[in-house]
Amino acid sequence: MAMGEKPAHDASEPIEEAPIVAMHWGAYRATQSGNKLVALHGLADDPAPSPIGQGVVETLSGPCRIPQPMVRKGFLDPDLRHDTARRGADSFVPVSWDEAFDLVAAELERVRSAHGNASIYSGSYGWASAGRFHHAKSQLRRFMNMFGGSTVSVNTYSCAAAEVILPHVVGPFMQLLANHTSWKSIAQAGSLVIAFGGLAKRNGQVNAGGLGRHIQQEAMLEAHRCGARFVNIAPIRSDVSAELEPEWLAIRPGTDVALMLALAHTLVREDLHDADFLRTHCVGFEVFLTYLTGESDGQPKDAAWAETITSLPAAAIEDLARRMARGPTLLNASWSLTRQENGEQVYWMMVVLAAMLGGIGRPGEGFGIGLGALNGVGNDFSPLSLAALPTGRDPTGSFIPVARISDMLLNPGATYRYDGQTLTYPDIRLVYWVGGNVFHHHQDLNRLSRAWERIETVIVHEPFWTPMARRADIVLPSTLPAERNDIVGTFNETRVLASRQVSRPFGETLNDHDIFTGIAARLRANGQEETGFKDQFTEGLDEEGWLRRLYDATRAATPGGDAWPSYEGFRAQGFIDIPPPDKPRVMLEAFRANPENAPLPTPSGRIEIFSERVAGFAAGDLPGHPVWRAPAEWLGCRRAQKFPLHLVSHQPESRLHSQLDHGPVSRAQKRKNREPCRITPEDAAARGIREGDMVRIFNDRGACLSVAQLSNDLRPGILSLPTGAWYDPDRDGDPTLCKHGNPNVLTADRPTSDIAQGPSALTCLVDVERFRGPAPDVTVFDPPDIEPRG
């Protein structure tokens, strides 16, 4: 087991390594001057350290940093307190921590006593921290559960549709991810990799829970050198790196299921499907086959049918099906494909197509659920049992699907369908948000802004004056990873890191745990009469005590952990490397070998091509097997006559979602201080748009300003705009327009379906025009007005 980096000096001479700061973007050695952090450098063995993490240094201070607790001015005025439309425009008043703790405790107790705990919404969605202890969501859940619970969210904006549908088809999403086929397995098989939605290189900069080495791109290149071939099925050519020499099939957005069905039809028509695997390892193929062949609805799902939907030539579809059947093939769907109307069908149909090829459970074959989405997906890793902060149980049991927050706020008491259940939206009076920026990741931000006014009180922990913080009533300033100690690691990485505090906390900022400790001292726990549950929340431990406990628990639970150093040794060495497994990972290998001894956690124990359970969901017109349903917005619908461009709002290259949009890396890629968009030269010329022109992107939900970049990497009819520009509405002009270029003023707040109720941001049509006249200034990086208390 390798521990730490090999010394480049005489091993007999003790040396103090520069401390490590570990984040979602990777691990960095810190250069300090006194107590000041001056630079971050990637670890010596990291082949591609992300510059985004290095840019953290410049964000430790500055106008966007919040120095002390702040309260919205109107919130302190009894006559203005409930004028919630002032959020986002109001000034703030600095207060002491004691006053802030008192205010927060009073509001929590007011809502609990008058409306019940389910009227508190604990919002913690986003990549708030990579640490095992300073993990925002865990800290919030622990606090709220001790307080009596709250309404929470389930699933993710990343891939909710897959998270909900896959357990009914093949198994829980996270279990599949934890046993994912590795790039090494793909390399050894020399597979044909069919990348539905691409394998964007930019996504490999990050991993949820942190990362030690950036391996994704080198792993893909090694697979290519070993004979793997890549087919990029996406509207954007560059979504698979040119170094992989991919074939590009420029599909219409939103039509992947139609293509998969046509590939399946070709396999059946030419007797290329694996009938034995379908018989021994699957259930329901016969029912699905009647739909595929058109017996049940009169429409065969053949290549000619799919050509009219996808715009891909029928001959190319049939040729691809034959190549897929000819040798080892791995089908992969990007997480982005779940973020569209009926996104559940994409992953279901991909599993069905892989089952028809018969390669599931063989090295380098079967299906992938997000290769290219994160650095860790496709990594070869050994079992690692990382301890986490215990959060307890939520007594309320109240939850919503994560992307239904506006619906919840606008429609308290309304019923909705989710995963076969009929549920009711709670009546939310207070939102407590720790980690994340809902005014980045949610769709139709103008609708969300209206819904936000329904909330009586908004409390936020936040280091920066983000759009989320500006729309809070009470802002509690929190620390950054460089300002605290933690343990960083996750299940699909091979390195556990000791992240060190290398900078003094800015101003009066506190970490989330200390903030909750201060509030807990002023409140009684659920079911208790005495005031204060500070001791219950902390268990008598400070940061150091918790880190020791978590490290010791991880060491005891992980195979081989008895050889790990003490906590002090771990901190001194900086990291521990976990040896890789003896052979490359292969998803569902045991199931393939013996489905009787290793059944799947589905009702039948097999892959459910037809699911009786899903058929009973009454989810609109969706049956118990995958189907093509035309979305409300796509290039083949009537609405495209009015809005003829399909908006692809993808993950950015220069930040993680909206994190560090004010940082140097993100700011450097702006054009005229706006988020740039890409458009084909043909589509630009038709609108009189030239390279570098300021443009207005619009539909009937909103508009945003951007700067045009002409690109031949897109298929015609596509406009590409990264997510994450801090939301900056033009309050002095058109308030539905984002001056900065956030695409979520354009996207629809529409669920994927009644199955998962996930987000469908990629089902979105727009148009674009040259912007004429003076452009309003981008002001989102200027702090709000700060006024002393009168």
mmCIF file of N, CA and C in Angstrom, residues 636-698:
data_model
loop_
_atom_site.group_PDB
_atom_site.id
_atom_site.type_symbol
_atom_site.label_atom_id
_atom_site.label_comp_id
_atom_site.label_asym_id
_atom_site.label_seq_id
_atom_site.Cartn_x
_atom_site.Cartn_y
_atom_site.Cartn_z
ATOM 1 N N GLY A 636 -38.749 18.764 -33.996
ATOM 2 C CA GLY A 636 -39.777 18.202 -34.856
ATOM 3 C C GLY A 636 -41.185 18.616 -34.496
ATOM 4 N N CYS A 637 -41.344 19.590 -33.599
ATOM 5 C CA CYS A 637 -42.698 19.964 -33.169
ATOM 6 C C CYS A 637 -43.110 21.318 -33.752
ATOM 7 N N ARG A 638 -44.391 21.642 -33.628
ATOM 8 C CA ARG A 638 -44.930 22.887 -34.189
ATOM 9 C C ARG A 638 -44.302 24.114 -33.525
ATOM 10 N N ARG A 639 -43.978 24.015 -32.253
ATOM 11 C CA ARG A 639 -43.394 25.150 -31.536
ATOM 12 C C ARG A 639 -42.066 25.591 -32.169
ATOM 13 N N ALA A 640 -41.390 24.669 -32.851
ATOM 14 C CA ALA A 640 -40.113 25.003 -33.474
ATOM 15 C C ALA A 640 -40.259 26.031 -34.597
ATOM 16 N N GLN A 641 -41.471 26.225 -35.093
ATOM 17 C CA GLN A 641 -41.667 27.276 -36.097
ATOM 18 C C GLN A 641 -41.483 28.658 -35.482
ATOM 19 N N LYS A 642 -41.795 28.781 -34.195
ATOM 20 C CA LYS A 642 -41.648 30.055 -33.500
ATOM 21 C C LYS A 642 -40.275 30.179 -32.840
ATOM 22 N N PHE A 643 -39.799 29.077 -32.279
ATOM 23 C CA PHE A 643 -38.492 29.053 -31.618
ATOM 24 C C PHE A 643 -37.681 27.918 -32.248
ATOM 25 N N PRO A 644 -36.941 28.215 -33.327
ATOM 26 C CA PRO A 644 -36.379 27.153 -34.167
ATOM 27 C C PRO A 644 -35.024 26.609 -33.737
ATOM 28 N N LEU A 645 -34.523 27.005 -32.577
ATOM 29 C CA LEU A 645 -33.235 26.497 -32.101
ATOM 30 C C LEU A 645 -33.436 25.683 -30.830
ATOM 31 N N HIS A 646 -32.741 24.561 -30.751
ATOM 32 C CA HIS A 646 -32.791 23.737 -29.533
ATOM 33 C C HIS A 646 -31.637 24.178 -28.629
ATOM 34 N N LEU A 647 -31.977 24.577 -27.404
ATOM 35 C CA LEU A 647 -30.969 25.027 -26.443
ATOM 36 C C LEU A 647 -30.364 23.824 -25.725
ATOM 37 N N VAL A 648 -29.051 23.680 -25.845
ATOM 38 C CA VAL A 648 -28.308 22.661 -25.097
ATOM 39 C C VAL A 648 -27.548 23.396 -23.995
ATOM 40 N N SER A 649 -28.041 23.263 -22.764
ATOM 41 C CA SER A 649 -27.405 23.927 -21.617
ATOM 42 C C SER A 649 -26.578 22.883 -20.875
ATOM 43 N N HIS A 650 -25.293 22.861 -21.176
ATOM 44 C CA HIS A 650 -24.407 21.807 -20.681
ATOM 45 C C HIS A 650 -23.554 22.306 -19.517
ATOM 46 N N GLN A 651 -22.838 21.382 -18.898
ATOM 47 C CA GLN A 651 -21.960 21.749 -17.791
ATOM 48 C C GLN A 651 -20.800 22.599 -18.310
ATOM 49 N N PRO A 652 -20.370 23.585 -17.532
ATOM 50 C CA PRO A 652 -19.310 24.481 -17.989
ATOM 51 C C PRO A 652 -17.919 23.859 -17.839
ATOM 52 N N GLU A 653 -16.975 24.396 -18.560
ATOM 53 C CA GLU A 653 -15.584 23.940 -18.484
ATOM 54 C C GLU A 653 -14.801 24.700 -17.428
ATOM 55 N N SER A 654 -15.274 25.886 -17.054
ATOM 56 C CA SER A 654 -14.470 26.793 -16.244
ATOM 57 C C SER A 654 -14.942 26.921 -14.801
ATOM 58 N N ARG A 655 -15.889 26.097 -14.372
ATOM 59 C CA ARG A 655 -16.386 26.106 -12.997
ATOM 60 C C ARG A 655 -17.174 24.815 -12.787
ATOM 61 N N LEU A 656 -17.571 24.560 -11.573
ATOM 62 C CA LEU A 656 -18.449 23.442 -11.264
ATOM 63 C C LEU A 656 -19.838 24.002 -11.038
ATOM 64 N N HIS A 657 -20.750 23.733 -11.981
ATOM 65 C CA HIS A 657 -22.075 24.353 -11.941
ATOM 66 C C HIS A 657 -21.889 25.874 -11.827
ATOM 67 N N SER A 658 -22.378 26.488 -10.736
ATOM 68 C CA SER A 658 -22.163 27.931 -10.585
ATOM 69 C C SER A 658 -21.054 28.251 -9.607
ATOM 70 N N GLN A 659 -20.401 27.219 -9.052
ATOM 71 C CA GLN A 659 -19.362 27.476 -8.056
ATOM 72 C C GLN A 659 -18.172 28.186 -8.676
ATOM 73 N N LEU A 660 -17.724 29.212 -7.993
ATOM 74 C CA LEU A 660 -16.564 30.013 -8.397
ATOM 75 C C LEU A 660 -16.771 30.704 -9.740
ATOM 76 N N ASP A 661 -18.015 31.045 -10.042
ATOM 77 C CA ASP A 661 -18.239 31.838 -11.256
ATOM 78 C C ASP A 661 -17.546 33.188 -11.153
ATOM 79 N N HIS A 662 -17.366 33.667 -9.928
ATOM 80 C CA HIS A 662 -16.661 34.933 -9.727
ATOM 81 C C HIS A 662 -15.154 34.743 -9.680
ATOM 82 N N GLY A 663 -14.675 33.498 -9.772
ATOM 83 C CA GLY A 663 -13.248 33.212 -9.700
ATOM 84 C C GLY A 663 -12.527 33.524 -10.997
ATOM 85 N N PRO A 664 -11.204 33.489 -10.976
ATOM 86 C CA PRO A 664 -10.424 33.926 -12.147
ATOM 87 C C PRO A 664 -10.585 33.042 -13.370
ATOM 88 N N VAL A 665 -10.768 31.731 -13.176
ATOM 89 C CA VAL A 665 -10.872 30.841 -14.332
ATOM 90 C C VAL A 665 -12.184 31.080 -15.074
ATOM 91 N N SER A 666 -13.266 31.198 -14.332
ATOM 92 C CA SER A 666 -14.563 31.443 -14.970
ATOM 93 C C SER A 666 -14.615 32.835 -15.586
ATOM 94 N N ARG A 667 -14.123 33.819 -14.870
ATOM 95 C CA ARG A 667 -14.178 35.196 -15.402
ATOM 96 C C ARG A 667 -13.358 35.328 -16.686
ATOM 97 N N ALA A 668 -12.280 34.543 -16.796
ATOM 98 C CA ALA A 668 -11.405 34.658 -17.966
ATOM 99 C C ALA A 668 -12.089 34.196 -19.249
ATOM 100 N N GLN A 669 -13.074 33.292 -19.143
ATOM 101 C CA GLN A 669 -13.722 32.811 -20.367
ATOM 102 C C GLN A 669 -14.957 33.618 -20.744
ATOM 103 N N LYS A 670 -15.310 34.624 -19.927
ATOM 104 C CA LYS A 670 -16.448 35.484 -20.284
ATOM 105 C C LYS A 670 -16.091 36.333 -21.504
ATOM 106 N N ARG A 671 -17.104 36.768 -22.202
ATOM 107 C CA ARG A 671 -16.927 37.700 -23.319
ATOM 108 C C ARG A 671 -17.842 38.894 -23.062
ATOM 109 N N LYS A 672 -17.219 40.064 -23.015
ATOM 110 C CA LYS A 672 -17.975 41.287 -22.692
ATOM 111 C C LYS A 672 -18.721 41.109 -21.365
ATOM 112 N N ASN A 673 -18.069 40.386 -20.447
ATOM 113 C CA ASN A 673 -18.584 40.122 -19.102
ATOM 114 C C ASN A 673 -19.798 39.194 -19.094
ATOM 115 N N ARG A 674 -20.090 38.547 -20.216
ATOM 116 C CA ARG A 674 -21.249 37.638 -20.293
ATOM 117 C C ARG A 674 -20.770 36.216 -20.567
ATOM 118 N N GLU A 675 -21.681 35.278 -20.300
ATOM 119 C CA GLU A 675 -21.423 33.882 -20.649
ATOM 120 C C GLU A 675 -21.606 33.739 -22.152
ATOM 121 N N PRO A 676 -20.582 33.264 -22.882
ATOM 122 C CA PRO A 676 -20.722 33.140 -24.339
ATOM 123 C C PRO A 676 -21.541 31.911 -24.730
ATOM 124 N N CYS A 677 -22.147 31.989 -25.897
ATOM 125 C CA CYS A 677 -22.907 30.867 -26.455
ATOM 126 C C CYS A 677 -22.273 30.466 -27.782
ATOM 127 N N ARG A 678 -22.567 29.235 -28.220
ATOM 128 C CA ARG A 678 -22.084 28.764 -29.509
ATOM 129 C C ARG A 678 -23.264 28.547 -30.453
ATOM 130 N N ILE A 679 -23.039 28.888 -31.714
ATOM 131 C CA ILE A 679 -24.054 28.763 -32.750
ATOM 132 C C ILE A 679 -23.336 28.461 -34.058
ATOM 133 N N THR A 680 -23.979 27.718 -34.956
ATOM 134 C CA THR A 680 -23.329 27.413 -36.227
ATOM 135 C C THR A 680 -23.236 28.672 -37.090
ATOM 136 N N PRO A 681 -22.242 28.755 -37.965
ATOM 137 C CA PRO A 681 -22.149 29.915 -38.863
ATOM 138 C C PRO A 681 -23.403 30.104 -39.710
ATOM 139 N N GLU A 682 -24.040 28.983 -40.121
ATOM 140 C CA GLU A 682 -25.240 29.082 -40.959
ATOM 141 C C GLU A 682 -26.395 29.693 -40.170
ATOM 142 N N ASP A 683 -26.608 29.207 -38.947
ATOM 143 C CA ASP A 683 -27.704 29.743 -38.150
ATOM 144 C C ASP A 683 -27.440 31.193 -37.766
ATOM 145 N N ALA A 684 -26.175 31.524 -37.542
ATOM 146 C CA ALA A 684 -25.834 32.907 -37.211
ATOM 147 C C ALA A 684 -26.071 33.831 -38.403
ATOM 148 N N ALA A 685 -25.629 33.400 -39.582
ATOM 149 C CA ALA A 685 -25.772 34.237 -40.782
ATOM 150 C C ALA A 685 -27.241 34.504 -41.083
ATOM 151 N N ALA A 686 -28.097 33.533 -40.858
ATOM 152 C CA ALA A 686 -29.523 33.706 -41.129
ATOM 153 C C ALA A 686 -30.140 34.781 -40.247
ATOM 154 N N ARG A 687 -29.444 35.119 -39.156
ATOM 155 C CA ARG A 687 -29.962 36.126 -38.218
ATOM 156 C C ARG A 687 -29.102 37.381 -38.190
ATOM 157 N N GLY A 688 -28.157 37.472 -39.113
ATOM 158 C CA GLY A 688 -27.285 38.650 -39.163
ATOM 159 C C GLY A 688 -26.341 38.745 -37.981
ATOM 160 N N ILE A 689 -25.975 37.598 -37.411
ATOM 161 C CA ILE A 689 -25.105 37.561 -36.234
ATOM 162 C C ILE A 689 -23.684 37.208 -36.671
ATOM 163 N N ARG A 690 -22.723 37.948 -36.143
ATOM 164 C CA ARG A 690 -21.323 37.695 -36.431
ATOM 165 C C ARG A 690 -20.587 37.306 -35.153
ATOM 166 N N GLU A 691 -19.396 36.751 -35.335
ATOM 167 C CA GLU A 691 -18.556 36.375 -34.195
ATOM 168 C C GLU A 691 -18.362 37.576 -33.262
ATOM 169 N N GLY A 692 -18.619 37.352 -31.973
ATOM 170 C CA GLY A 692 -18.406 38.393 -30.975
ATOM 171 C C GLY A 692 -19.571 39.342 -30.774
ATOM 172 N N ASP A 693 -20.661 39.153 -31.523
ATOM 173 C CA ASP A 693 -21.825 40.029 -31.339
ATOM 174 C C ASP A 693 -22.516 39.730 -30.008
ATOM 175 N N MET A 694 -22.982 40.800 -29.365
ATOM 176 C CA MET A 694 -23.881 40.621 -28.225
ATOM 177 C C MET A 694 -25.217 40.142 -28.774
ATOM 178 N N VAL A 695 -25.783 39.097 -28.139
ATOM 179 C CA VAL A 695 -27.039 38.544 -28.621
ATOM 180 C C VAL A 695 -28.018 38.410 -27.465
ATOM 181 N N ARG A 696 -29.282 38.361 -27.824
ATOM 182 C CA ARG A 696 -30.373 38.096 -26.877
ATOM 183 C C ARG A 696 -30.987 36.759 -27.235
ATOM 184 N N ILE A 697 -30.910 35.810 -26.317
ATOM 185 C CA ILE A 697 -31.528 34.497 -26.488
ATOM 186 C C ILE A 697 -32.868 34.546 -25.769
ATOM 187 N N PHE A 698 -33.924 34.047 -26.401
ATOM 188 C CA PHE A 698 -35.243 34.269 -25.801
ATOM 189 C C PHE A 698 -36.224 33.172 -26.176
#
